[in-house]
GROMACS .gro file of N, CA and C in nm:
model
  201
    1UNK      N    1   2.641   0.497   3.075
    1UNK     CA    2   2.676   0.635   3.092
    1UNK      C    3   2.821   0.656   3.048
    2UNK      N    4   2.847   0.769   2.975
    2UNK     CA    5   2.973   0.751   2.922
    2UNK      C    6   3.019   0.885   3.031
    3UNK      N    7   3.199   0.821   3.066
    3UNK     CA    8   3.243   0.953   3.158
    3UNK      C    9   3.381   0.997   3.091
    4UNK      N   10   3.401   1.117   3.127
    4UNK     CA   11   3.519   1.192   3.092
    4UNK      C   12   3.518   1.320   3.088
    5UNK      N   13   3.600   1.414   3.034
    5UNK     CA   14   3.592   1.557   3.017
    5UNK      C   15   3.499   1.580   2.843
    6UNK      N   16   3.405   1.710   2.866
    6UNK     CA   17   3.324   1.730   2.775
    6UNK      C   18   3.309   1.829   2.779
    7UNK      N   19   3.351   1.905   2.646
    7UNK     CA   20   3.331   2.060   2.582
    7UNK      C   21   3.224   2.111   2.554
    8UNK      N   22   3.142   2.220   2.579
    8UNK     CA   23   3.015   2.234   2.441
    8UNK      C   24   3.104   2.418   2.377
    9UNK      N   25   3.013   2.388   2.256
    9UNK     CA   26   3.045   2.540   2.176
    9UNK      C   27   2.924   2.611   2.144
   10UNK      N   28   2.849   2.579   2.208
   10UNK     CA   29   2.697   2.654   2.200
   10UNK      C   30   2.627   2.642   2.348
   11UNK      N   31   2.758   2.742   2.403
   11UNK     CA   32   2.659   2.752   2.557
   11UNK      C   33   2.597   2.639   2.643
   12UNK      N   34   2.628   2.510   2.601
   12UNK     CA   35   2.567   2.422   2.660
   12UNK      C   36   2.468   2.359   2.654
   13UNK      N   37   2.404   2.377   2.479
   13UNK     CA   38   2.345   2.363   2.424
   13UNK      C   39   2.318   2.161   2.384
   14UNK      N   40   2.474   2.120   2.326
   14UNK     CA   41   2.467   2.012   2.314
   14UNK      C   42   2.685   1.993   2.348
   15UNK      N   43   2.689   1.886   2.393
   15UNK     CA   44   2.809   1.877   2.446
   15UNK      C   45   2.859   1.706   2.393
   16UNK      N   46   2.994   1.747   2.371
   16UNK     CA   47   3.075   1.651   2.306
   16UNK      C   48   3.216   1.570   2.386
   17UNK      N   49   3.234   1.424   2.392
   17UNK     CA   50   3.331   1.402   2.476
   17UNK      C   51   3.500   1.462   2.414
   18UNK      N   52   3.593   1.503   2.558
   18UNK     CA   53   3.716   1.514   2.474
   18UNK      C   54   3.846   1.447   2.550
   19UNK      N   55   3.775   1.380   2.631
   19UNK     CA   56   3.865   1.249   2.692
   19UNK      C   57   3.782   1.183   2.798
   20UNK      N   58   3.853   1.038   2.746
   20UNK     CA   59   3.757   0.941   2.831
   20UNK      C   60   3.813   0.891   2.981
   21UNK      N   61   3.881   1.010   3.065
   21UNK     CA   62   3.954   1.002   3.150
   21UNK      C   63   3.847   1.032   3.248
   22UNK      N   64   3.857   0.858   3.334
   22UNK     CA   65   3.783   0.854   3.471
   22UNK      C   66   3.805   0.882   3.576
   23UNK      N   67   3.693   0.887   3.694
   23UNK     CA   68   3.730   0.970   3.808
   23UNK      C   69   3.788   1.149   3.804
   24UNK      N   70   3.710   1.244   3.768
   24UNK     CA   71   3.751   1.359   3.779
   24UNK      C   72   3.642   1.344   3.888
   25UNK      N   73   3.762   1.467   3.980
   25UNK     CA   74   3.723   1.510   4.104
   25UNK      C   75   3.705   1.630   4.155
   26UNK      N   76   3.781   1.724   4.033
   26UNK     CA   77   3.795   1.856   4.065
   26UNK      C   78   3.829   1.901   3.922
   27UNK      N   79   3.783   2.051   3.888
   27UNK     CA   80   3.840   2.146   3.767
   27UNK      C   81   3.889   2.271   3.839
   28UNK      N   82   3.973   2.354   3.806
   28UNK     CA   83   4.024   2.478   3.818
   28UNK      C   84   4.075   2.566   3.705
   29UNK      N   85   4.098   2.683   3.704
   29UNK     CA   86   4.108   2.759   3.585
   29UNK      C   87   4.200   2.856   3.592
   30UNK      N   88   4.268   2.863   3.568
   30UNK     CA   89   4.407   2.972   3.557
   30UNK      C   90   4.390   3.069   3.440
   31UNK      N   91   4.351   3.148   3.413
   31UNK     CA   92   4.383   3.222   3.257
   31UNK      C   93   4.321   3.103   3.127
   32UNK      N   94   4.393   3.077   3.098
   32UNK     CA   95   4.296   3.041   2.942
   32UNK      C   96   4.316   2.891   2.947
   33UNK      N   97   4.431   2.848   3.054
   33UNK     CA   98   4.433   2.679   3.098
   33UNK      C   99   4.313   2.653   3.217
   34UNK      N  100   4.266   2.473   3.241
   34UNK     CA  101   4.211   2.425   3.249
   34UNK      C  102   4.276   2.326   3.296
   35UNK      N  103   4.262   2.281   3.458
   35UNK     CA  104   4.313   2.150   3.517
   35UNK      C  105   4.200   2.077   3.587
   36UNK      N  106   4.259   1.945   3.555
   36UNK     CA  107   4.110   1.849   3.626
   36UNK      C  108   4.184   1.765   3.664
   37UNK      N  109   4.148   1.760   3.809
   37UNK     CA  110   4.177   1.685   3.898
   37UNK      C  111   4.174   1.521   3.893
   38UNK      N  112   4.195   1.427   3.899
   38UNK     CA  113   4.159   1.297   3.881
   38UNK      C  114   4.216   1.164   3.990
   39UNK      N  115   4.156   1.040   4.042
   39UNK     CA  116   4.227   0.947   4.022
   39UNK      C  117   4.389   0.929   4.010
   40UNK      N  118   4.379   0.915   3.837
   40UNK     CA  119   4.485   0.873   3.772
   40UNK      C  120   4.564   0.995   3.721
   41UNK      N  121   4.544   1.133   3.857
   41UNK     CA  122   4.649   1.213   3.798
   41UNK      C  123   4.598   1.343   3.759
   42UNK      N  124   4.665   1.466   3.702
   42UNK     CA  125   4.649   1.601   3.669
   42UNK      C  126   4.643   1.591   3.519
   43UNK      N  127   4.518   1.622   3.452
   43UNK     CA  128   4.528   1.701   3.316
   43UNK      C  129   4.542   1.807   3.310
   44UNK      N  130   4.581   1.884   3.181
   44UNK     CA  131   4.590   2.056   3.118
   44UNK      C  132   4.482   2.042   3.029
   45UNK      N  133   4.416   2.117   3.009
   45UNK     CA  134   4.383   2.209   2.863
   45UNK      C  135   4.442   2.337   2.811
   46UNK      N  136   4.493   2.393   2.718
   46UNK     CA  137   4.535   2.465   2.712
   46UNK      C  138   4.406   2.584   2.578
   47UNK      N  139   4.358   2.459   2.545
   47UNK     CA  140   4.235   2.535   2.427
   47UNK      C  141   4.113   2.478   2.495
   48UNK      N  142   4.025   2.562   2.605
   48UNK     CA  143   3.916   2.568   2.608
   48UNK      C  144   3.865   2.454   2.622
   49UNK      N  145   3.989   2.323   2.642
   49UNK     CA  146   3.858   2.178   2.701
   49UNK      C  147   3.871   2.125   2.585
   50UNK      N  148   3.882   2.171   2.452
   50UNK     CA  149   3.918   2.071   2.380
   50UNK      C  150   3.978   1.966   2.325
   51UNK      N  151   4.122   1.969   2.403
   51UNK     CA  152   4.214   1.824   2.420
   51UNK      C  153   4.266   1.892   2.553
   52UNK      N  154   4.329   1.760   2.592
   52UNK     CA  155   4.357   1.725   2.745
   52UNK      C  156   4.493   1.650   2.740
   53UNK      N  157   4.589   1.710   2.835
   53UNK     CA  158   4.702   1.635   2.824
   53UNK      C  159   4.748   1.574   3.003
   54UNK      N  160   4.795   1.475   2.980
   54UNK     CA  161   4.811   1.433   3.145
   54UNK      C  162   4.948   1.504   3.144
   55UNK      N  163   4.954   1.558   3.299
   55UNK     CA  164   5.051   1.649   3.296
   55UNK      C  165   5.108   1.574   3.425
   56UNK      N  166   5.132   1.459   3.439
   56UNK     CA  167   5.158   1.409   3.590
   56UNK      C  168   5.310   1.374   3.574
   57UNK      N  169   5.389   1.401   3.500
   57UNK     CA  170   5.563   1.397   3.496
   57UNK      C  171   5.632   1.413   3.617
   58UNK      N  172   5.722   1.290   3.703
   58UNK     CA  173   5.740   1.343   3.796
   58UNK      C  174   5.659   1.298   3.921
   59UNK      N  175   5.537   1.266   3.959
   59UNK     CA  176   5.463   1.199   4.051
   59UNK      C  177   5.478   1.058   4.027
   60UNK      N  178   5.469   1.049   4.173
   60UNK     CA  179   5.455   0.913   4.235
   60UNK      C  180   5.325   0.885   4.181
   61UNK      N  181   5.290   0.718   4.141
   61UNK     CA  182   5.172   0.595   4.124
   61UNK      C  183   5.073   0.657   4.202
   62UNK      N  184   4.965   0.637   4.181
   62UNK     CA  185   4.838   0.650   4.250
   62UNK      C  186   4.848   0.754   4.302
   63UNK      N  187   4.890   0.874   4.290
   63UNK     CA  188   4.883   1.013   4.333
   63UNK      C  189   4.732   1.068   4.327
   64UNK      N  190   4.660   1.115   4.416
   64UNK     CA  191   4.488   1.194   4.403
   64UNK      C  192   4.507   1.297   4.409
   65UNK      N  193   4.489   1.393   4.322
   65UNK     CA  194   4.474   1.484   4.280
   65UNK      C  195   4.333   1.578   4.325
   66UNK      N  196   4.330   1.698   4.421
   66UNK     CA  197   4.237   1.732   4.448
   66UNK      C  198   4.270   1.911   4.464
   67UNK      N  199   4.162   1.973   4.438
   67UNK     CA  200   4.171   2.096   4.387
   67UNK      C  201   4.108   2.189   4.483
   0.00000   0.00000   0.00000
């Protein structure tokens, strides 16, 4: 089973990976950003899920992230 964050562009039709970042625990949505909770920390999206940036600058090791 492959895990991570995954986009589709056809409704959910067929869906594509766009990071292979394990343990998400939570998503939330602000305006046109995208945070997912994790393990190993806070990602952004800023385009719709299609890349993912760890945004954890500043936190302490092993921080859990929950939404």
């Amino acid at each position: 089973m492959q895990r991570g964050l995954f986009v589709s562009s056809n409704n959910g039709n067929s869906w594509s990976i766009t990071s292979q970042t394990d343990n998400i625990i939570s998503l939330a949505s602000n305006g046109i950003n995208i945070f997912a909770g994790t393990l190993n920390g806070p990602y952004l999206s800023t385009d719709e899920g299609t890349t993912w940036i760890a945004i954890n600058s500043g936190l302490p090791a092993l921080n859990h992230v929950f939404v």
